[in-house]
Short mmCIF file of C-alpha atoms in Angstrom, two decimals:
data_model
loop_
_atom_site.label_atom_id
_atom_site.label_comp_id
_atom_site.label_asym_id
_atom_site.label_seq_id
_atom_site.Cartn_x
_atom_site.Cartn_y
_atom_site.Cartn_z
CA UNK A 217 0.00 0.00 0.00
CA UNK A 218 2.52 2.94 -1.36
CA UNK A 219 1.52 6.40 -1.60
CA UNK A 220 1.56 8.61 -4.87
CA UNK A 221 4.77 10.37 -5.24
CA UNK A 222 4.64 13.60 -4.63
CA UNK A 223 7.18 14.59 -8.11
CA UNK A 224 9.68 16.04 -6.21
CA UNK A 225 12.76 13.53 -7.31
CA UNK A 226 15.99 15.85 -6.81
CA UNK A 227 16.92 17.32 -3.63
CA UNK A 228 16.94 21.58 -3.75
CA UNK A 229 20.51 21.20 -2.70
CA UNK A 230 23.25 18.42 -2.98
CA UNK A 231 22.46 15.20 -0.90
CA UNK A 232 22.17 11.81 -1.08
CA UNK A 233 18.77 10.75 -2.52
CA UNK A 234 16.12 7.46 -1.42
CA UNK A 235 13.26 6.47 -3.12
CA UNK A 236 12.31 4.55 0.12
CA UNK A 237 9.13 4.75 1.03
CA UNK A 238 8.63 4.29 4.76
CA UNK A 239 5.05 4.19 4.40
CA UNK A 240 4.63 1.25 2.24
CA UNK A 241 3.42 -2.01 3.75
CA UNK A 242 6.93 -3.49 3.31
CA UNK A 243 8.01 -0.56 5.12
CA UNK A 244 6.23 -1.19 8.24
CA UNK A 245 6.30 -4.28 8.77
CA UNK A 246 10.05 -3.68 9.12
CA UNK A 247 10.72 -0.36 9.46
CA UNK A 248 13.96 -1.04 11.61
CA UNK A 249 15.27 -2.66 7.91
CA UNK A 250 14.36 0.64 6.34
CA UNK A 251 15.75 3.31 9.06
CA UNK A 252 19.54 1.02 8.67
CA UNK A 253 19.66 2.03 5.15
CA UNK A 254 18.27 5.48 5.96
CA UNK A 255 21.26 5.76 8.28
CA UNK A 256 23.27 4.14 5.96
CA UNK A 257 23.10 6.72 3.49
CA UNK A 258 24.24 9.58 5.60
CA UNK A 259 22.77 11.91 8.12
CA UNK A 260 19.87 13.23 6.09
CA UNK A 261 18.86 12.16 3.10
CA UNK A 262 15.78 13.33 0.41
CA UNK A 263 12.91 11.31 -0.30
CA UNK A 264 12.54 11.25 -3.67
CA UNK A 265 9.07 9.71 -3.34
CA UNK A 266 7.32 12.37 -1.15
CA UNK A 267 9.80 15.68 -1.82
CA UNK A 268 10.89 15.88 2.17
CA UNK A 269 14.40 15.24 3.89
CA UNK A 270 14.70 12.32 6.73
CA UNK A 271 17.39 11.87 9.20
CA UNK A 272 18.39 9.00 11.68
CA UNK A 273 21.61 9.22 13.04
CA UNK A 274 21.25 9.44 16.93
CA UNK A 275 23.99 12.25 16.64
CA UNK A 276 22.39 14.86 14.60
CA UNK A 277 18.54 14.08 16.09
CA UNK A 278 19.03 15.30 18.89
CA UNK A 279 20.69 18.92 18.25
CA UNK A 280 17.86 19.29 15.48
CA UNK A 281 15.00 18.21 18.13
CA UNK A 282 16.27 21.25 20.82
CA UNK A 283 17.07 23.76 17.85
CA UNK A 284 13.27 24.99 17.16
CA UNK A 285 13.82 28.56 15.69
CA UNK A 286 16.25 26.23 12.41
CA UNK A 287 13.95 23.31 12.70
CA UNK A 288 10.21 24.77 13.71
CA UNK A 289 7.05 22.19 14.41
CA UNK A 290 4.95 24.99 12.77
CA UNK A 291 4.55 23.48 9.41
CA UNK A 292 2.95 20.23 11.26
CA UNK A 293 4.37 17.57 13.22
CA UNK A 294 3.41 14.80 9.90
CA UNK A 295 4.70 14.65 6.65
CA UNK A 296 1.99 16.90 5.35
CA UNK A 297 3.09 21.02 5.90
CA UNK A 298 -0.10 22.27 7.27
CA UNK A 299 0.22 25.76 6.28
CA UNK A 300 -0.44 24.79 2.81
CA UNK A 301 -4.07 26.37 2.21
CA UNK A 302 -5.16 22.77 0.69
CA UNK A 303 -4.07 21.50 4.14
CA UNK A 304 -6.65 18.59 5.66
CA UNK A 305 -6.37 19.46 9.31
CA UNK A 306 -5.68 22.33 11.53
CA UNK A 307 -2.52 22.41 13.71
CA UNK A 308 -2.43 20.82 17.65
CA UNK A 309 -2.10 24.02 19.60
CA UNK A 310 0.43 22.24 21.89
CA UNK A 311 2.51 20.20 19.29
CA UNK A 312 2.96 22.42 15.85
CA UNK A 313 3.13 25.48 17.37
CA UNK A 314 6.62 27.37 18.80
CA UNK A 315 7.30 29.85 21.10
CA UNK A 316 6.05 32.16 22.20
CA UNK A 317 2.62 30.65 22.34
CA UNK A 318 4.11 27.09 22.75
CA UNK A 319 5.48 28.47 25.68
CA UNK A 320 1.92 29.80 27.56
CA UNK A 321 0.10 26.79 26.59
CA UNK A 322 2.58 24.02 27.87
CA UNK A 323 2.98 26.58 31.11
CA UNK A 324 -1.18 26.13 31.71
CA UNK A 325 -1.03 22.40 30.74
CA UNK A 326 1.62 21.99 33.07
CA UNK A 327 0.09 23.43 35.62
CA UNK A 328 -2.93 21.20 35.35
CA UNK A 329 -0.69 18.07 34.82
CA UNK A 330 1.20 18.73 38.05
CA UNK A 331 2.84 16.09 39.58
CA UNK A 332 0.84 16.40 42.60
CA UNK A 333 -2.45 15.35 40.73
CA UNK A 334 -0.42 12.41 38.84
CA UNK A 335 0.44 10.85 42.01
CA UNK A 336 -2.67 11.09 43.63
CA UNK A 337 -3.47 8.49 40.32
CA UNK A 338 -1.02 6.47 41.64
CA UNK A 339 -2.73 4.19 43.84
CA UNK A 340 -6.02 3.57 41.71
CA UNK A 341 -3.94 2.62 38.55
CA UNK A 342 -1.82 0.16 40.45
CA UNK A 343 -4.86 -1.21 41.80
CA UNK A 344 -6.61 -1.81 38.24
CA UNK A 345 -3.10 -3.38 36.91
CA UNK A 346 -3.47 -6.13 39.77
CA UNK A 347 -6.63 -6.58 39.40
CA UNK A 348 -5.96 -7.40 35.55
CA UNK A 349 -3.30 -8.87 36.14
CA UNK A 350 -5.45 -11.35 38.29
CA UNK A 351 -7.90 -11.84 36.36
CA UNK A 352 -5.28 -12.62 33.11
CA UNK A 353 -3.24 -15.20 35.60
CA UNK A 354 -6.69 -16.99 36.03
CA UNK A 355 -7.08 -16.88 32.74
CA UNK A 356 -4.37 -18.12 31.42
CA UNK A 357 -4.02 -17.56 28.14
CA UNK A 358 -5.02 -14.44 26.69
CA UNK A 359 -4.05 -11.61 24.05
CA UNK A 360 -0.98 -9.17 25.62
CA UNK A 361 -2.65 -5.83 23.65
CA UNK A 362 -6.56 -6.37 23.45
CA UNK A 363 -7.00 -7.77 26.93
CA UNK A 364 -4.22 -6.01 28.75
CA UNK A 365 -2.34 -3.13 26.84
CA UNK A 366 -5.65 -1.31 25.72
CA UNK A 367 -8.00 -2.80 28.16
CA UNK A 368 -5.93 -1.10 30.94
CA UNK A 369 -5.38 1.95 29.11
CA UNK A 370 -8.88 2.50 27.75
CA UNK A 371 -9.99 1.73 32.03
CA UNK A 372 -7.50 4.63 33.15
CA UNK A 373 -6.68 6.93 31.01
CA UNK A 374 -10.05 8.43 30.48
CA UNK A 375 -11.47 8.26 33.54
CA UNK A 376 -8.89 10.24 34.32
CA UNK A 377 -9.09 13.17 31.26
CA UNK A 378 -12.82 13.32 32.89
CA UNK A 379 -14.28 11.77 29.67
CA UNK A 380 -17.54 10.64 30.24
CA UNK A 381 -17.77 6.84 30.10
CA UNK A 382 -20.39 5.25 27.57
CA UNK A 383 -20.18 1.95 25.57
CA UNK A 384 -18.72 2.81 22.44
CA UNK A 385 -16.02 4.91 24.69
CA UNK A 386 -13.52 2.74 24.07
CA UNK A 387 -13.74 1.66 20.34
CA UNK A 388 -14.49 5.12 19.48
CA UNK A 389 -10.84 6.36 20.98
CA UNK A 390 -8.75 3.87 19.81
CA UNK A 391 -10.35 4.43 16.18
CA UNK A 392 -9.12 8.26 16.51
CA UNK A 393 -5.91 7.16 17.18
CA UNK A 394 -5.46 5.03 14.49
CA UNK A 395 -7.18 8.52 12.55
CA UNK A 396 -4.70 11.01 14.37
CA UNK A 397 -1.37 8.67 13.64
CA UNK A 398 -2.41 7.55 10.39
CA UNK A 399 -3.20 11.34 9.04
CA UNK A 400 0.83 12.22 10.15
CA UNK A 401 1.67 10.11 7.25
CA UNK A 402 0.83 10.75 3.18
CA UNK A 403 -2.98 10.79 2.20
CA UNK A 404 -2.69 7.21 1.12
CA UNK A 405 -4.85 4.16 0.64
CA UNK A 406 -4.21 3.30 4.54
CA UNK A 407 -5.05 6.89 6.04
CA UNK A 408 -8.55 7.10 3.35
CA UNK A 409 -9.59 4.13 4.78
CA UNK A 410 -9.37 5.10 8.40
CA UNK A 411 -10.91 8.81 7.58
CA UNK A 412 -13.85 6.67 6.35
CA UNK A 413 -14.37 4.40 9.60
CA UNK A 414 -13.91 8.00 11.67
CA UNK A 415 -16.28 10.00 9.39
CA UNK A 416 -19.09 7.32 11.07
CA UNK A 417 -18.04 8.58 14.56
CA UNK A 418 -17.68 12.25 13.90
CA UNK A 419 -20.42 13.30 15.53
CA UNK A 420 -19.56 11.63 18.72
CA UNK A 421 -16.11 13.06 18.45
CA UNK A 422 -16.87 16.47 17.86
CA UNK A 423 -19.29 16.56 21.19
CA UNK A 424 -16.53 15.01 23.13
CA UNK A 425 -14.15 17.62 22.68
CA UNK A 426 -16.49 19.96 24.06
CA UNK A 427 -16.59 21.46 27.86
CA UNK A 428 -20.16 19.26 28.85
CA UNK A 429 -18.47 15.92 27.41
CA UNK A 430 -15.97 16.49 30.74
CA UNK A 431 -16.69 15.28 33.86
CA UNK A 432 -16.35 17.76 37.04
CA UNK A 433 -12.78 17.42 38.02
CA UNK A 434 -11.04 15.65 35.32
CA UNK A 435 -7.71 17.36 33.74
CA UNK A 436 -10.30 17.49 31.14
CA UNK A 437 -12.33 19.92 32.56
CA UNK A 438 -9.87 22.16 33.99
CA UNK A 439 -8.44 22.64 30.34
CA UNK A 440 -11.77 24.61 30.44
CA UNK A 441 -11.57 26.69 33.34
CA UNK A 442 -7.80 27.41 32.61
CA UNK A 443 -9.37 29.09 29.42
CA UNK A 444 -11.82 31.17 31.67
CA UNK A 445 -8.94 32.53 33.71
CA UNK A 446 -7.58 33.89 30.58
CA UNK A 447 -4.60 31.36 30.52
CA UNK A 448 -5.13 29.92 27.55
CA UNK A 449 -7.56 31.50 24.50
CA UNK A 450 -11.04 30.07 24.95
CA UNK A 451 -10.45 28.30 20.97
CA UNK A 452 -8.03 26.14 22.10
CA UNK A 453 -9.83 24.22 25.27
CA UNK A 454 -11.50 22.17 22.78
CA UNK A 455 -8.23 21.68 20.53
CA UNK A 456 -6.07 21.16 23.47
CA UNK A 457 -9.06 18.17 24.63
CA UNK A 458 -8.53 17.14 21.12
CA UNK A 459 -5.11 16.18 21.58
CA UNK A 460 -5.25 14.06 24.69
CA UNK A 461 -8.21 12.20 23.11
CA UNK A 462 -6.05 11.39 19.81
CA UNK A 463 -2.63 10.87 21.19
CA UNK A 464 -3.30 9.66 24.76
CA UNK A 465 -4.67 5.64 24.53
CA UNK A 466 -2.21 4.43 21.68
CA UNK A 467 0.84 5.32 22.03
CA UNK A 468 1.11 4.54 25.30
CA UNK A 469 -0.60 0.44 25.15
CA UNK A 470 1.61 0.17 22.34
CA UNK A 471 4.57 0.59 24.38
CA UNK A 472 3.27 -1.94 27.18
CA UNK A 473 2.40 -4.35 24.63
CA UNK A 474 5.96 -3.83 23.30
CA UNK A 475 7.39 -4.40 26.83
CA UNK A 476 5.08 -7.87 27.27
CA UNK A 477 6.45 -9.14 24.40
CA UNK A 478 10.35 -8.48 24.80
CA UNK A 479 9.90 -9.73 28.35
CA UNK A 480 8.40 -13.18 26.78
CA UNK A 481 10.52 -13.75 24.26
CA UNK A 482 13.32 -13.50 26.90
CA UNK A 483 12.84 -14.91 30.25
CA UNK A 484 16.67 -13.45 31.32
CA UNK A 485 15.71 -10.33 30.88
CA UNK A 486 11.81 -10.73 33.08
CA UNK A 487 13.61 -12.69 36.00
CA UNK A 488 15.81 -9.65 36.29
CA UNK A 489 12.67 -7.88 36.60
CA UNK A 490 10.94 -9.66 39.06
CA UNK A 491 14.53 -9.36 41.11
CA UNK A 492 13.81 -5.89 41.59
CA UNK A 493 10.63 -4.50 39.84
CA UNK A 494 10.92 -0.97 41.85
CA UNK A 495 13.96 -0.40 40.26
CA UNK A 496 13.79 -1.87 36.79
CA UNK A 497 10.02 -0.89 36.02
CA UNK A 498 11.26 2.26 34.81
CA UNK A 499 14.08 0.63 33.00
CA UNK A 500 11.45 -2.07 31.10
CA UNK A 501 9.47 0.77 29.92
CA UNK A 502 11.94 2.93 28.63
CA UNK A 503 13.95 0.16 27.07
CA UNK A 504 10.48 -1.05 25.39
CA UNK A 505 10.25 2.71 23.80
CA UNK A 506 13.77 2.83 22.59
CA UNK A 507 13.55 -0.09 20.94
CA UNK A 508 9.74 0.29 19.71
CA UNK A 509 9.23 3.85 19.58
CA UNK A 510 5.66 4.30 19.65
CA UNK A 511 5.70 7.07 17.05
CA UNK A 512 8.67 6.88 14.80
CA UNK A 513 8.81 9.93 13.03
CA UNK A 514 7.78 13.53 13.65
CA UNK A 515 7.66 16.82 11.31
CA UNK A 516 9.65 19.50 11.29
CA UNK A 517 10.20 22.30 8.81
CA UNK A 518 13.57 24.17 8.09
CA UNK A 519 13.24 27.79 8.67
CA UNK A 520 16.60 28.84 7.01
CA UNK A 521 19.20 27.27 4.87
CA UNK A 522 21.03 25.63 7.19
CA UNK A 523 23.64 21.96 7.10
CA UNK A 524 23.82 18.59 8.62
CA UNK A 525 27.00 16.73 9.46
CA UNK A 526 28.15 18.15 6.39
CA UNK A 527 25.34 17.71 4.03
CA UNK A 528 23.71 21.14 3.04
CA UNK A 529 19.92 21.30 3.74
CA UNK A 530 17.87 23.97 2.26
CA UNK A 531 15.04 26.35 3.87
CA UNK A 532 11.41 25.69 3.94
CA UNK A 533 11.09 22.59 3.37
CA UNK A 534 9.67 19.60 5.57
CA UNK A 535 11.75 16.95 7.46
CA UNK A 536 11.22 13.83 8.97
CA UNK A 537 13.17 13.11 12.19
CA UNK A 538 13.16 9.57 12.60
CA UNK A 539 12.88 9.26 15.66
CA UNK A 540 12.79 4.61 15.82
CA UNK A 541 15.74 5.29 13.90
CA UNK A 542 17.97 7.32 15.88
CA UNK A 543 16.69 4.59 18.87
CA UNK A 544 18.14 2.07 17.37
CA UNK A 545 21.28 3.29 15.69
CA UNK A 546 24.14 0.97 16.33
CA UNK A 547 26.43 3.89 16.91
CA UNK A 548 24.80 5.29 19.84
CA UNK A 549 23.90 2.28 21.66
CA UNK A 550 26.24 -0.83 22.37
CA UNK A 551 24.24 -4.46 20.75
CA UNK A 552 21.26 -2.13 19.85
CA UNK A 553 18.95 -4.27 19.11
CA UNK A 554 18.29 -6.26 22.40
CA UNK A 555 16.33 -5.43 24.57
CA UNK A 556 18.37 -4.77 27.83
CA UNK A 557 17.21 -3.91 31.72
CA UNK A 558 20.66 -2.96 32.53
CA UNK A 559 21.12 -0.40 29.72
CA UNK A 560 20.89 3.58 30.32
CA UNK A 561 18.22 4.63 28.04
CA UNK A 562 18.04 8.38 29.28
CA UNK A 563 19.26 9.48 25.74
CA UNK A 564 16.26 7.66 24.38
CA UNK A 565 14.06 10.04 22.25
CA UNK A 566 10.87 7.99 21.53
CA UNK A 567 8.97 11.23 24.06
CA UNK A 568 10.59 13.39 22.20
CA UNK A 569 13.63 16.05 23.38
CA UNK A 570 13.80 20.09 23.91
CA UNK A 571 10.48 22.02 24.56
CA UNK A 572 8.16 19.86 22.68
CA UNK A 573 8.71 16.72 24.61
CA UNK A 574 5.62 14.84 25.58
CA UNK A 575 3.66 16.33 27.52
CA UNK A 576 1.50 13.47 28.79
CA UNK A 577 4.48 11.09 29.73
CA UNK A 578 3.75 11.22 32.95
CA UNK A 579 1.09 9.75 32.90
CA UNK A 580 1.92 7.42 30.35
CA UNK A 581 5.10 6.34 32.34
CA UNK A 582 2.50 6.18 35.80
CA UNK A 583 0.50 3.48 33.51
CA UNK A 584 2.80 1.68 31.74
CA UNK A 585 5.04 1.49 35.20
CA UNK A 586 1.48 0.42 37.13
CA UNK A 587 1.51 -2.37 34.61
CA UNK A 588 5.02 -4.08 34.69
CA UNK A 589 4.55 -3.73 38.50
CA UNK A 590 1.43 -5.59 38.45
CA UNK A 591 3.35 -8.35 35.84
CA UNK A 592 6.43 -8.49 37.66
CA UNK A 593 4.78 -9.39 41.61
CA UNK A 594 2.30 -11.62 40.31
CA UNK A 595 3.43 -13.52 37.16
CA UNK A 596 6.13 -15.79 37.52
CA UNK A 597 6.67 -16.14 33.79
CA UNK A 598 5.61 -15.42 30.61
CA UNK A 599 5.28 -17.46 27.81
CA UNK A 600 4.68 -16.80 24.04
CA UNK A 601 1.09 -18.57 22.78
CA UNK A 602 1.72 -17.43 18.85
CA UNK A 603 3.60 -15.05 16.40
CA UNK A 604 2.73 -11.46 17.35
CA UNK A 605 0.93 -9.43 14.56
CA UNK A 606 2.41 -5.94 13.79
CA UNK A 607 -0.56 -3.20 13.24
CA UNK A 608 0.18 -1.33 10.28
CA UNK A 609 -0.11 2.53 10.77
CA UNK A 610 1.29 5.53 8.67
CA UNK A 611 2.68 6.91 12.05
CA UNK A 612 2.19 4.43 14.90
CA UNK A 613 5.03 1.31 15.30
CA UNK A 614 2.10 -0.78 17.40
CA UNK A 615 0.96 -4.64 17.36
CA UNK A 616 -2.58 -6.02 16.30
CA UNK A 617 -2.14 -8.95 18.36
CA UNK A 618 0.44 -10.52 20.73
CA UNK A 619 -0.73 -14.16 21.95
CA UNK A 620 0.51 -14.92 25.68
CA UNK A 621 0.17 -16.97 28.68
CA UNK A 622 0.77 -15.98 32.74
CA UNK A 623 2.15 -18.89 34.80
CA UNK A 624 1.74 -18.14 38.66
CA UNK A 625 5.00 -16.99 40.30
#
């Protein structure tokens, strides 16, 4: 499933030149194949196929990622540039915008996110990990992201945004992820498709963005009432609600179900673990976003002419930082790809780096931690039941299905 090229075949300036197309069902089912050859080629390269530059090298990511007045998120954080007038979508107000106004609405957001209200989650979300956790052991066999990646996400997460819960709840906001992610990558085959399924739902996701969808209390809610205090502008509640609905399910279950399966394809690596989960929770997680990173590449757009470990790159023009790639790049990390609880993963960039790092990882670190706990304490081991199934999304590195078993510690 390949996207129409975009008939932009020679770079604006010298560099090397790939007609890979990382959104291509060969692509994703093994994108780390792809990003080796991306990295290969040097430290940005243009994509012949869509008319953008990509780079992977762990090196140059990074300076790019805290450099936002060369490399700006204002021209969308996808491959599209939404400042085109055809553009699909309008911009997050949190994620493709820069400072100054980046800077007032992360300031509000964090002021709402405070750690204070994230640990008084604490002790409800480990309490629903053990109880699924339970339940799973009893079980037995069961699948590691339907019954316990999204089930615990979809049972925390917006309970806590203050959404207000109702059958289709759950359906309905993975579906917009799928939407959100997919739209980050070309208008292809794959991203019509899901616009269709969401088009069904619309409605519903239209009312939920608005202030009487939240429930009194919520973070959801007080997105609102930061906007009556004349924090934020009064436009943006709903936009801001927007974000957390599209981004905040998905990325996070993909990165348990990414743990789950690392730690059952190698029981090493889980019994040191269960040695010492308070200590190597953190370490499980983190390792299972390096390696998996739940979104792989994000948008930026050159603001001047500017170069690249030597490679010239010109101005106005989009780029995709790859973000799996730089993860996994065998010059930054030592055997990189195993998955390792003794590693140091802080120079891991799957949240992100600079002043547009993730500004929910909190609470997706408080979940996916919760989890692992839960695993660690009360599972003794895990065992594969079947191949895991890789979910194909323009912009999400997830799995469709990953067959397990609990044994009883």
């Amino acid at each position: 499933m390949s996207a129409e090229p975009l008939l932009a075949p020679e770079p604006p300036l010298p560099a090397p030149v790939t007609d890979i197309d990382l959104f291509s069902d060969e692509s994703l089912a093994d994108l780390p194949a792809a990003w080796a050859a991306i990295r290969e080629l040097g430290p940005v390269v243009w994509m012949s196929r869509y008319g953008v530059y990509a780079m992977g090298r762990h090196a140059h990511v990074r300076p790019v990622l805290t450099d936002w007045k060369t490399f700006s998120s204002t021209g969308g954080s996808g491959l599209a540039d939404i400042r085109r007038p055809d553009a699909w979508r309008a911009g997050s107000p949190i994620v493709e915008v820069d400072p100054p106004d980046h800077t007032a609405v992360r300031r509000a957001l964090q002021k709402i996110l405070s750690p204070v209200l994230i640990r008084g989650w604490k002790a409800d979300f480990e309490a629903a990990a053990e109880v699924l956790v339970d339940r799973l052991l009893e079980q037995g066999s069961f699948d590691g992201v339907t019954d316990l990646a999204e089930e615990y996400v979809s049972s925390t997460f917006p309970p806590a945004l203050g959404l207000v819960d109702e059958p289709q709840r759950r359906a309905n906001l993975f579906l917009l992820g799928e939407y959100n992610f997919d739209g980050q990558g070309p208008r292809n085959a794959r991203f019509l498709a899901t616009e269709a399924k969401v088009d069904a739902i619309r409605e519903w996701f239209n009312a939920s963005m608005t202030r009487e969808a939240m429930v009194p209390g919520g973070f959801g809610a007080q997105i609102f009432e930061a906007a009556d205090r004349g924090e934020i502008a009064p436009e943006i509640a709903p936009l801001l609600v927007r974000s957390f609905l599209r981004g905040g399910l998905d990325t996070t279950s993909s990165t348990i179900s990414a743990a789950l399966r690392h730690l059952s394809q190698d029981p090493e690596q889980f019994a040191l673990l269960r040695e010492d989960p308070g200590a190597r929770v953190k370490a499980a997680f983190d390792e299972a976003m390096r390696l998996e990173a739940p979104i792989p590449n994000v948008g930026r757009l050159t603001m001047s002419d500017t170069e690249i470990g030597g490679v010239p790159v010109a101005a106005d023009h989009k780029m995709l930082v790859l973000l799996g790639a730089a993860n996994r790049d065998p010059e930054a990390w030592e055997n990189a790809p195993r998955f390792d609880l003794t590693r140091n993963t802080n120079a891991q960039m799957a949240l992100g780096t600079g002043i547009h790092m993730c500004i929910g990882q909190m609470i997706a670190r408080l979940e996916g931690e919760a989890v692992l706990k839960a695993v660690a304490t009360r599972v003794g081991r895990i065992t594969p039941e079947g191949a895991p199934v890789r979910k194909l999304n323009n912009n999400l590195r997830s799995l469709k299905s990953l067959p397990l078993r609990f044994h009883p510690a």
